[in-house]
CSV table of C-alpha atoms and ligand atoms in Angstrom, one decimal:
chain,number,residue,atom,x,y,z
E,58,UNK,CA,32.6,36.5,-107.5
E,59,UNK,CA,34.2,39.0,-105.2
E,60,UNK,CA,37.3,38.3,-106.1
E,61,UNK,CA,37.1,34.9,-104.3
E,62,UNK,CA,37.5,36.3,-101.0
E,63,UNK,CA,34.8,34.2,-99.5
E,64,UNK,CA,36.8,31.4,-100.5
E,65,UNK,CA,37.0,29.3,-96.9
E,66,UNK,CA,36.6,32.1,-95.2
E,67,UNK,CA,34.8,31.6,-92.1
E,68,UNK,CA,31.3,33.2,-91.7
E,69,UNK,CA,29.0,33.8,-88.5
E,70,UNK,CA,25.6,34.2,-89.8
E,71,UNK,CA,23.3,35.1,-86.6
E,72,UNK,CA,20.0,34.8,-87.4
E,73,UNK,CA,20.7,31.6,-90.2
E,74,UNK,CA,17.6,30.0,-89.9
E,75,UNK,CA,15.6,33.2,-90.6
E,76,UNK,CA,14.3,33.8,-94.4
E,77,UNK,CA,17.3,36.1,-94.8
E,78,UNK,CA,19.2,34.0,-93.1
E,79,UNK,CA,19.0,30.8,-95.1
E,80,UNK,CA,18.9,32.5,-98.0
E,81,UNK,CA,22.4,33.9,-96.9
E,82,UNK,CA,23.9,30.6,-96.0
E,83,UNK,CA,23.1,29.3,-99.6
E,84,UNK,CA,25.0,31.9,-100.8
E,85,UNK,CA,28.0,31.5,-98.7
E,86,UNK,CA,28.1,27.9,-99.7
E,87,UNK,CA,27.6,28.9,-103.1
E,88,UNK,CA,30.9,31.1,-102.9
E,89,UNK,CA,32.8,28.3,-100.8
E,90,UNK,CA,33.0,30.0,-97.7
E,91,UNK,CA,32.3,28.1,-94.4
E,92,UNK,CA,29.5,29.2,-93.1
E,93,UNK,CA,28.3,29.5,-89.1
E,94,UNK,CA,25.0,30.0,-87.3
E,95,UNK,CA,23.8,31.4,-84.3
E,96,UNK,CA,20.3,31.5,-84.0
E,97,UNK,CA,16.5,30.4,-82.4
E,98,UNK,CA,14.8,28.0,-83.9
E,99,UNK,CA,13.2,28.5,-87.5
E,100,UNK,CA,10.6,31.4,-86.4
E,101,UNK,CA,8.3,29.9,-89.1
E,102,UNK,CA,6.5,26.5,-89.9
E,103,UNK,CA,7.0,25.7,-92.5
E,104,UNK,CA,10.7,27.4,-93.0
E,105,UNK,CA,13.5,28.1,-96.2
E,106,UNK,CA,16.0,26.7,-93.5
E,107,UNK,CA,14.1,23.5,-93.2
E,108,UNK,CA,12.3,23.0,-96.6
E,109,UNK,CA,16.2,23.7,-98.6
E,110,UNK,CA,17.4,21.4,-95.7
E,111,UNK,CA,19.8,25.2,-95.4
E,112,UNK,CA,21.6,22.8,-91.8
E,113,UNK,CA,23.7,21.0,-94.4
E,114,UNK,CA,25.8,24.0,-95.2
E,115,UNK,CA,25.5,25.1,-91.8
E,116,UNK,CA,27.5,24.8,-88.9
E,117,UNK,CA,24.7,25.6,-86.5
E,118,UNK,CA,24.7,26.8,-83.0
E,119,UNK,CA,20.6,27.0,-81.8
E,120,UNK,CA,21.2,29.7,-78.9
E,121,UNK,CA,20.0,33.2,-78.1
E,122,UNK,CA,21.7,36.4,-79.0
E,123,UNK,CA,20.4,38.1,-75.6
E,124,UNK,CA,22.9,35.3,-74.1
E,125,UNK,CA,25.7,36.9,-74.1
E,126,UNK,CA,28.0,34.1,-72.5
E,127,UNK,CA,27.3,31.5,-74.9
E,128,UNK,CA,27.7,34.1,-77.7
E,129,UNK,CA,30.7,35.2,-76.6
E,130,UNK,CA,31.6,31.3,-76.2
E,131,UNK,CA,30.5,30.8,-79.7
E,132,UNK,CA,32.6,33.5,-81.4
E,133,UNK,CA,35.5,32.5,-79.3
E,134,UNK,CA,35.1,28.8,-80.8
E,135,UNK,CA,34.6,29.6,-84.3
E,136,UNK,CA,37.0,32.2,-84.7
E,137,UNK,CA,35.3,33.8,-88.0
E,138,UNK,CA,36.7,36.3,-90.5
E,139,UNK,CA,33.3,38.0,-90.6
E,140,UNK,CA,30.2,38.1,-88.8
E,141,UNK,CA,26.8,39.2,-90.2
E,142,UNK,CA,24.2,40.0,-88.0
E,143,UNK,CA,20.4,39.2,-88.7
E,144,UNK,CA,18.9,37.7,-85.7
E,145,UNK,CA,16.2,40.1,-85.0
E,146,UNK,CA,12.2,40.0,-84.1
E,147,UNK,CA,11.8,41.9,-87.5
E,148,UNK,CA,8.1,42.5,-87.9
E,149,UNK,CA,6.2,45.8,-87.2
E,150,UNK,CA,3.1,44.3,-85.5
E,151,UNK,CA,4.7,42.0,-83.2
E,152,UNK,CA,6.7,45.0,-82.5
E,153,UNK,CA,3.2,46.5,-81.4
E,154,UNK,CA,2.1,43.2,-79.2
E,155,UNK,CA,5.6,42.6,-78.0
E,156,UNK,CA,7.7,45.7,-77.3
E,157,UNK,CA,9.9,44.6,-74.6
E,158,UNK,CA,11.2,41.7,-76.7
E,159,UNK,CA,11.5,43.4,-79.6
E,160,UNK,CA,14.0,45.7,-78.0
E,161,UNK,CA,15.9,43.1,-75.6
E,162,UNK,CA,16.5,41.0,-79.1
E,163,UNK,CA,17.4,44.2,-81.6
E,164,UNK,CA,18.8,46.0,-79.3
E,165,UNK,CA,21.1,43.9,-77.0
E,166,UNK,CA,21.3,41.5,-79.2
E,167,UNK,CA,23.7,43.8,-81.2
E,168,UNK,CA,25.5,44.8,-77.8
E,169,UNK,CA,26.0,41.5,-76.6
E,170,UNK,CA,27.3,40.7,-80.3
E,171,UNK,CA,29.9,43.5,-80.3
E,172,UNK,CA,30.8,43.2,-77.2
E,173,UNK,CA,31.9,39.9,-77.5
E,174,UNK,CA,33.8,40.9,-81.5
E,175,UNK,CA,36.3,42.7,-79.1
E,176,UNK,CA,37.4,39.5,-77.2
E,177,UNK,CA,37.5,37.4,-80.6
E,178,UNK,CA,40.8,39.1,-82.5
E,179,UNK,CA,40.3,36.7,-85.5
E,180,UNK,CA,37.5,38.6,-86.7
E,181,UNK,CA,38.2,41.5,-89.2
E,182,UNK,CA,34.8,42.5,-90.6
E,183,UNK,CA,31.2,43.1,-88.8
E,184,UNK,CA,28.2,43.8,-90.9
E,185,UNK,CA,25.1,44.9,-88.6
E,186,UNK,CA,22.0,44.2,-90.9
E,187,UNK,CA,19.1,46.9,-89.7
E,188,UNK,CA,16.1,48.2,-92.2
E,189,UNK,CA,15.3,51.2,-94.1
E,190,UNK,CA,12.4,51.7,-91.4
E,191,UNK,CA,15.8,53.2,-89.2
E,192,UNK,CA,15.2,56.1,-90.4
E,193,UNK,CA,13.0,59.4,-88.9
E,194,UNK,CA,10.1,59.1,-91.4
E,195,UNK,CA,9.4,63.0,-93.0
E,196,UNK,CA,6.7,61.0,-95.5
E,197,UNK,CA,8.5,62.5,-97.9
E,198,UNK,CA,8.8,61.6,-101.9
E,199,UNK,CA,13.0,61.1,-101.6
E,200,UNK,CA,14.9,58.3,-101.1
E,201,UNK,CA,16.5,58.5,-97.2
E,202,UNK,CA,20.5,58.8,-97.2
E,203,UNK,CA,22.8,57.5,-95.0
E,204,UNK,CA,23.2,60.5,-93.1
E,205,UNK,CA,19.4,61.0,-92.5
E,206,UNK,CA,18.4,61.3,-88.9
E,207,UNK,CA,17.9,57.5,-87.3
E,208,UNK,CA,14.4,57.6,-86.0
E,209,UNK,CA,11.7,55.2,-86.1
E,210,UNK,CA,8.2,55.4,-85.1
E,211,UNK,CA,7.1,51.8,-83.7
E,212,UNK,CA,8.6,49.7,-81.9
E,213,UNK,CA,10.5,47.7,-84.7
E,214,UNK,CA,11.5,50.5,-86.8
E,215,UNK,CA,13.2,52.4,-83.6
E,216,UNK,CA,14.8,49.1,-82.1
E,217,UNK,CA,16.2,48.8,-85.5
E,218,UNK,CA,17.3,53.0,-85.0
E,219,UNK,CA,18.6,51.9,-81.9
E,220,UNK,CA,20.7,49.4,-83.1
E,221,UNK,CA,22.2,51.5,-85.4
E,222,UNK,CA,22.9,54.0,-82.4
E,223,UNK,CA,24.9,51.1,-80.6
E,224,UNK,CA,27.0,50.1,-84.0
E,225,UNK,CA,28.1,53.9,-84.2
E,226,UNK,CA,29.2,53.9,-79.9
E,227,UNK,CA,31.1,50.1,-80.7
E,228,UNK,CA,33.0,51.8,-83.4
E,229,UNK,CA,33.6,55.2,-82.1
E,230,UNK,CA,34.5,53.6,-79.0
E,231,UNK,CA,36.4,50.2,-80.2
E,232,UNK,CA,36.7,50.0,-83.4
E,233,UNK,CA,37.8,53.1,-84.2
E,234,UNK,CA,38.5,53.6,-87.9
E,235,UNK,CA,41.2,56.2,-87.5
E,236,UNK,CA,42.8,53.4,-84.9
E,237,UNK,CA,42.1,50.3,-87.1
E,238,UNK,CA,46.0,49.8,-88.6
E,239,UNK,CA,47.6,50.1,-85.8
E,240,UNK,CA,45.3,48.4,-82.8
E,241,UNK,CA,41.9,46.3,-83.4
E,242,UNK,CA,42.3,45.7,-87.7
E,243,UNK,CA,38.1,45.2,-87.0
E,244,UNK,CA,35.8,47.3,-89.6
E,245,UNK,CA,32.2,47.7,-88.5
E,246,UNK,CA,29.2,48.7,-90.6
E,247,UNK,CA,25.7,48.4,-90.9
E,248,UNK,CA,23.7,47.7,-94.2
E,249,UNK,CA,19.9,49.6,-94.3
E,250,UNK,CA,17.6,47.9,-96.7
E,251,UNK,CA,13.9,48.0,-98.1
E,252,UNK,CA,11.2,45.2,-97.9
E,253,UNK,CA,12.8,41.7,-99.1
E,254,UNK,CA,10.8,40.0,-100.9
E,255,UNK,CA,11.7,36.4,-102.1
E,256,UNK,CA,10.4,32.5,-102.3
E,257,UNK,CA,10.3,30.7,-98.8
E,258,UNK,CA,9.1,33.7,-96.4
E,259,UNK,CA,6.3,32.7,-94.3
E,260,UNK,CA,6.1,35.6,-92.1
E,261,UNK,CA,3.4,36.9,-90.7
E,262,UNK,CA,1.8,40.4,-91.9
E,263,UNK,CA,4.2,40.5,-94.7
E,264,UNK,CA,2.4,40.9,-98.6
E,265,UNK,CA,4.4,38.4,-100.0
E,266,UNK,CA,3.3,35.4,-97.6
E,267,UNK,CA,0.2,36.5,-97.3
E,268,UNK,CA,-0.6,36.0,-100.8
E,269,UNK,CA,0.7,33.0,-100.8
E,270,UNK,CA,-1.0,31.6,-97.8
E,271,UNK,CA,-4.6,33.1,-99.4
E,272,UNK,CA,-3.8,31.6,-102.4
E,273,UNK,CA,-2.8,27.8,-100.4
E,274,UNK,CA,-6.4,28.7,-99.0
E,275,UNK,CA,-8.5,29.4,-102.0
E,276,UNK,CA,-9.1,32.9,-100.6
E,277,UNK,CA,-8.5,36.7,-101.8
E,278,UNK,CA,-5.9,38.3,-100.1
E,279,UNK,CA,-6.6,41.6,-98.1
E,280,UNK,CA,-4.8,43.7,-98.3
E,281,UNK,CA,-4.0,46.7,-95.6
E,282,UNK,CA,-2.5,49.7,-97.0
E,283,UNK,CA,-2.9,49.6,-100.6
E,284,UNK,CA,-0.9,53.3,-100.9
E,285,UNK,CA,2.1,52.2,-99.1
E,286,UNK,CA,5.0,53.2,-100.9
E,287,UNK,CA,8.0,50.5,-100.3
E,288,UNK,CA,11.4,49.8,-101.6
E,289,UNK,CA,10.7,46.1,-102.6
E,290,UNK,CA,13.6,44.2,-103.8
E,291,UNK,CA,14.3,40.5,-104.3
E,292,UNK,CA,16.4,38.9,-101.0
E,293,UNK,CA,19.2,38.5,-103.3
E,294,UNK,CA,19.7,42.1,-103.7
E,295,UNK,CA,20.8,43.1,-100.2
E,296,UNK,CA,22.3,40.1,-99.6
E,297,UNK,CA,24.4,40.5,-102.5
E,298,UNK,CA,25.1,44.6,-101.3
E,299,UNK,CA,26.0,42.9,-98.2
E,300,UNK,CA,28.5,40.3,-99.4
E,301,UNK,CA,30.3,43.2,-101.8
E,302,UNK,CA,30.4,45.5,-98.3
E,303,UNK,CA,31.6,42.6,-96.4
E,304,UNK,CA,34.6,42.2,-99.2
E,305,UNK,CA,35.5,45.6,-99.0
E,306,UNK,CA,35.5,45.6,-95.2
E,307,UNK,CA,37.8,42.1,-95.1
E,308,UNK,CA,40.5,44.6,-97.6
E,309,UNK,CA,40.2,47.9,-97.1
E,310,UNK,CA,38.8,48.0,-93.3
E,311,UNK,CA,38.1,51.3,-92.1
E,312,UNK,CA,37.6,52.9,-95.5
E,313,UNK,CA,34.0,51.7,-95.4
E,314,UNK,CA,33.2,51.1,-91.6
E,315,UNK,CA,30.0,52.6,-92.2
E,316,UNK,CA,26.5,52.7,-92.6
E,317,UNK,CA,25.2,51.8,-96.3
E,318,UNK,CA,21.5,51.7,-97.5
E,319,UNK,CA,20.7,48.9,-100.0
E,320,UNK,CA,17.7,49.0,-101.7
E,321,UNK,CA,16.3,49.0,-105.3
E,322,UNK,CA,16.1,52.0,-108.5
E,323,UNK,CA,13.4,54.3,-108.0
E,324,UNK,CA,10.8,53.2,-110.5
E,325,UNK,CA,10.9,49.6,-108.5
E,326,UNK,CA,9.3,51.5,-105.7
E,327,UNK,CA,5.7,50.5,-105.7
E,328,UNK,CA,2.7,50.8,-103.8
E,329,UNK,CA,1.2,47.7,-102.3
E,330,UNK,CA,-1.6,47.4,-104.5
E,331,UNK,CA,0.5,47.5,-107.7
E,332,UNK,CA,2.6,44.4,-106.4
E,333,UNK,CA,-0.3,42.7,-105.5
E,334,UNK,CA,-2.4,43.1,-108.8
E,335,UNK,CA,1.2,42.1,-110.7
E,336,UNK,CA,1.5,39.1,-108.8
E,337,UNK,CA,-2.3,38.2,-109.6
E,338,UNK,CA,-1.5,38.8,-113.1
E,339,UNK,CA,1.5,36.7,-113.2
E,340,UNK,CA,-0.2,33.6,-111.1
E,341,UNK,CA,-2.7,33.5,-113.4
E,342,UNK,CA,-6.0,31.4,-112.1
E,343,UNK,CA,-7.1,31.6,-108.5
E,344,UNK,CA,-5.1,34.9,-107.6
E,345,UNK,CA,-7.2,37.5,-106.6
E,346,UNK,CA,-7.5,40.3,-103.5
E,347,UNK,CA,-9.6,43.3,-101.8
E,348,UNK,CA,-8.9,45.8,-99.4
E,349,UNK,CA,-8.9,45.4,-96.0
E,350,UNK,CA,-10.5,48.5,-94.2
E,351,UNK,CA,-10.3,47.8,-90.8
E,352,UNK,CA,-8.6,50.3,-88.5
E,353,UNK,CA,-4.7,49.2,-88.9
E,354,UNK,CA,-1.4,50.3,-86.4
E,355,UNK,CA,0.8,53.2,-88.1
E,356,UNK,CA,2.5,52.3,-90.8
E,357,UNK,CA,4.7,55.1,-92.7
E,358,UNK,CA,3.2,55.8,-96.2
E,359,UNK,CA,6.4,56.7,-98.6
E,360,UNK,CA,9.9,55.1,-97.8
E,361,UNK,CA,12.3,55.2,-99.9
E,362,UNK,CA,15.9,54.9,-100.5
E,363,UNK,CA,19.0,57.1,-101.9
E,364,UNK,CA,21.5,54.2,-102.8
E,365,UNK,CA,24.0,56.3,-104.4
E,366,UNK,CA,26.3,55.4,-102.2
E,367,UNK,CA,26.8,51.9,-102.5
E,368,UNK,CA,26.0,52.2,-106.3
E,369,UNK,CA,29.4,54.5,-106.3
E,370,UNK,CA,31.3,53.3,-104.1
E,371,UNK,CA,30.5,49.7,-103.9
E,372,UNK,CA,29.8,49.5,-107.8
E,373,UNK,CA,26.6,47.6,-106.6
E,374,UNK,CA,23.6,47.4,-108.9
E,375,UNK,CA,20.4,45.9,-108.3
E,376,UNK,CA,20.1,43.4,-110.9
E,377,UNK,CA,16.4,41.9,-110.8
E,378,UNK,CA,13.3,44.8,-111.5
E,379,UNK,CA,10.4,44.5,-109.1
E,380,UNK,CA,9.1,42.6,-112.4
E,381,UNK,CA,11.6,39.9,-112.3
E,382,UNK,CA,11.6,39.5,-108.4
E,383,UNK,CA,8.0,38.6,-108.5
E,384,UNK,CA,8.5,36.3,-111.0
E,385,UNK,CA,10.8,34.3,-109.3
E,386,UNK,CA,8.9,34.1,-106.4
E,387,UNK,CA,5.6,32.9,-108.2
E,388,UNK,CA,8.4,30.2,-110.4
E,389,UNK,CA,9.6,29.6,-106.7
E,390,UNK,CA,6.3,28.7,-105.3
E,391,UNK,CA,5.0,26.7,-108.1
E,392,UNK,CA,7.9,24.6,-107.8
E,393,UNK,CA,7.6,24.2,-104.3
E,394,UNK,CA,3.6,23.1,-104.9
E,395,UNK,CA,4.9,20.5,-107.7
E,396,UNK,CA,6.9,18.8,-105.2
E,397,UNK,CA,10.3,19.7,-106.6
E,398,UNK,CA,13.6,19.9,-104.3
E,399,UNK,CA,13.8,23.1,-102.9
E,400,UNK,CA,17.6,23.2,-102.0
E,401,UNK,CA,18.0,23.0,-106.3
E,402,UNK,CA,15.4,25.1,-106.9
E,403,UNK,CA,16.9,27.9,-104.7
E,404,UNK,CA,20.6,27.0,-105.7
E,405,UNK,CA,19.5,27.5,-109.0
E,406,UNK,CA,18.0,30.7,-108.9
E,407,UNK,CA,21.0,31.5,-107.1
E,408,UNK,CA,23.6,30.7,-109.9
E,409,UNK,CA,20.7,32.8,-112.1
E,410,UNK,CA,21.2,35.4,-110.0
E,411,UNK,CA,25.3,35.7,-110.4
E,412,UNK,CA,25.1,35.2,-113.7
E,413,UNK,CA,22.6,37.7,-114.4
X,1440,NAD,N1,12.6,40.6,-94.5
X,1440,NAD,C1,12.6,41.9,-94.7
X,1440,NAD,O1,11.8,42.4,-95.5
X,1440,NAD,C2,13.6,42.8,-94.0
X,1440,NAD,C3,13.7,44.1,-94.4
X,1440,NAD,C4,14.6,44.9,-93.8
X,1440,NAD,C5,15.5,44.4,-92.8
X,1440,NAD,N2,15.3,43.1,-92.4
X,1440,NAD,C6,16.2,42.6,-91.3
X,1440,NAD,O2,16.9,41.5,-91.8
X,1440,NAD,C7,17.1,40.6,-90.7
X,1440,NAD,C8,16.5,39.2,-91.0
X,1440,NAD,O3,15.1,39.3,-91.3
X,1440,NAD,P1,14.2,38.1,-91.7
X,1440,NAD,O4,13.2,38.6,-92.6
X,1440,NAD,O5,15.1,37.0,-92.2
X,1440,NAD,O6,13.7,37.6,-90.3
X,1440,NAD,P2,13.2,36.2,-89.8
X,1440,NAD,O7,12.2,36.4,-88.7
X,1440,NAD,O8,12.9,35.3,-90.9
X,1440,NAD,O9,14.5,35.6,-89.1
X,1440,NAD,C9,15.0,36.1,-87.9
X,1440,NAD,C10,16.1,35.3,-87.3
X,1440,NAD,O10,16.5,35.8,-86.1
X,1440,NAD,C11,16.5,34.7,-85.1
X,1440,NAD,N3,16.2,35.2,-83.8
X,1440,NAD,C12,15.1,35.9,-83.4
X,1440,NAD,N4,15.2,36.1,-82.1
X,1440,NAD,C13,16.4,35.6,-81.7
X,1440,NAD,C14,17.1,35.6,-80.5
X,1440,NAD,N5,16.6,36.1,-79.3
X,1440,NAD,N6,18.3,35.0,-80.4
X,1440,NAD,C15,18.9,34.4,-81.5
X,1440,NAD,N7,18.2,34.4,-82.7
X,1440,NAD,C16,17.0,35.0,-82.8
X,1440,NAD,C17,15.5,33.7,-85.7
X,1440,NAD,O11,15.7,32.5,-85.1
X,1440,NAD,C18,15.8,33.8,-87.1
X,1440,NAD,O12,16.9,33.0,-87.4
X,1440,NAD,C19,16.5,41.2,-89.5
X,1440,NAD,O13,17.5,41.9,-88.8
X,1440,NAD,C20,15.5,42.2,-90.1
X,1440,NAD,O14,15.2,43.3,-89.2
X,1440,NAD,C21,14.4,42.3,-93.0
């Protein structure tokens, strides 16, 4: 895979013991590289990082990205090849209750992180992970490109725009691609992806968990915006654009010190209520939901994304329909309720994954 590149290379995963983040570290592992974290605490109880027992393929570091001494300190010890950045406060309504933090995290968080890549000359490849949400929403029917206005209408989404902003001043400023033979030999990019979906999320106000936790509780699940139009895709998807961009970046540098959207083919763009009444179908017995009426925060109605970029230039393909994405999730979750060992049962749908 990848040519091996990832083969004992060193990785800095900020953000490992997020859902994204664990996910990621498995696989890392899974391609041999040696993998770093820098992160809070699991933001969830129950969490992927704990339940896969993800800290045994992890070199982990539990700090704050808003510090940026010890991040700085951290980088400096590790000395990575590449550095993937996912610590973030990702959701939209917490965004609502909590703006202030939602900025100082997504926003200097990235700073801090960047800022400290140009004291650490071992690294060679940065890959800022921000959301398809980046983007100024027109509610139209296309898929957003990459050189769509950055935007964002609540708190999350524009932090996210934000950080975007700040990856574009690091590299016009530092990391210059016309300047990367000759001085820093750094390439910086950021990777723009649609709602993750996966086994082991237990996020709040997300469908996925949601479901699940209705379902734990013998309850219907409500649901908020059954119209929504959203780019789902299972968590190896992007992850997977992610490590092909990261490859690229550690060979050909400046070529592709971009921004890249990630996301899956058009027809896998569903509304909420069609994902929910698939995943009813395919959990069979006890699976069941209603719509939730109450008066709800802004949420953008069509997003999509235009990924012919990456498909062309990255030769990156989403492998799993929306289809078989929910169907590993429901496989993952019955496992998890039969007791089985969850590091397997993720490794395994891992190695499905690459072999698919
Ligand atoms: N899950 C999705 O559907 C989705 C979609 C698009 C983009 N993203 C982006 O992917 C990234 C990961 O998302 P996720 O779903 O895994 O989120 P998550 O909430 O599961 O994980 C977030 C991670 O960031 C860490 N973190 C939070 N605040 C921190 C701080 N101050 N200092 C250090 N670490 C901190 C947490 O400890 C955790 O490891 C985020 O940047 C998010 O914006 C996620």
């Amino acid at each position: 895979m990848f040519d091996n590149l990832y083969e004992n290379k060193k990785v800095f995963v900020t953000g490992h013991t997020g859902f994204k983040g664990a996910w990621l570290c498995l696989m890392l592992h899974y391609l041999g590289a040696k993998v770093y974290g820098y992160a809070l605490d699991p933001p969830t109880k129950p969490s992927l990082y704990e339940i896969a027992n993800v800290e045994e393929v992890v070199t982990s570091r539990i700090d704050d990205v808003r510090d940026y001494n010890k991040l700085k300190n951290s980088l400096k010890e590790v000395k990575p090849d590449v550095v993937i950045h996912l610590a973030a406060r990702p959701l939209v309504r917490y965004s609502y209750e909590n703006p202030r933090e939602t900025y100082e995290v997504n926003v200097m968080g990235i700073v801090n992180l960047l800022d400290a890549v140009r004291f650490t000359d071992s690294v060679r490849a940065v890959l800022n992970v921000t959301t398809d949400k980046c983007y100024k929403n027109n509610e139209w029917l296309w898929g957003y490109r990459e050189n769509e206005i950055i935007g964002g209408y609540d708190p999350y989404s524009n932090s996210k725009g934000c950080s975007e902003l700040v990856t574009d001043a690091f590299r016009n400023s530092f990391f210059n691609p016309a300047n990367y033979a000759k001085s820093h030999r750094t390439a910086i990019a950021s990777a723009r992806a649609g709602n993750v979906i996966g086994g082991g999320d237990w996020a709040q106000d997300r469908l996925i968990p949601d479901f699940i936790r209705a379902i734990e509780r013998g309850e219907k699940v409500k649901i908020r915006n059954p119209h929504a139009v959203r780019p789902w895709q299972h968590v190896m998807e992007p992850l997977t654009g992610y490590l092909a961009l990261g490859a690229k970046l550690m060979t050909e540098g400046s070529t592709y010190s971009e921004a890249w959207n990630f996301g899956p083919d058009d027809k896998d763009a569903k509304n909420v209520e069609w994902i929910v009444n698939k995943l009813c179908t395919l959990w069979g017995i006890g699976a069941s939901f209603e719509v939730d009426d109450s008066p709800q925060p802004h949420e953008a109605t069509y997003l999509k994304l235009d990924c012919s970029k990456a498909k062309t230039r990255l030769g990156w393909y989403p492998k799993w329909n929306v289809e078989t994405a929910l169907q590993r999730i429901v496989d993952w979750e019955k496992a998890r309720s039969q007791g089985e060992n969850m590091r397997t049962v993720c490794e395994q749908q891992i190695h499905q994954y690459f072999m698919d």
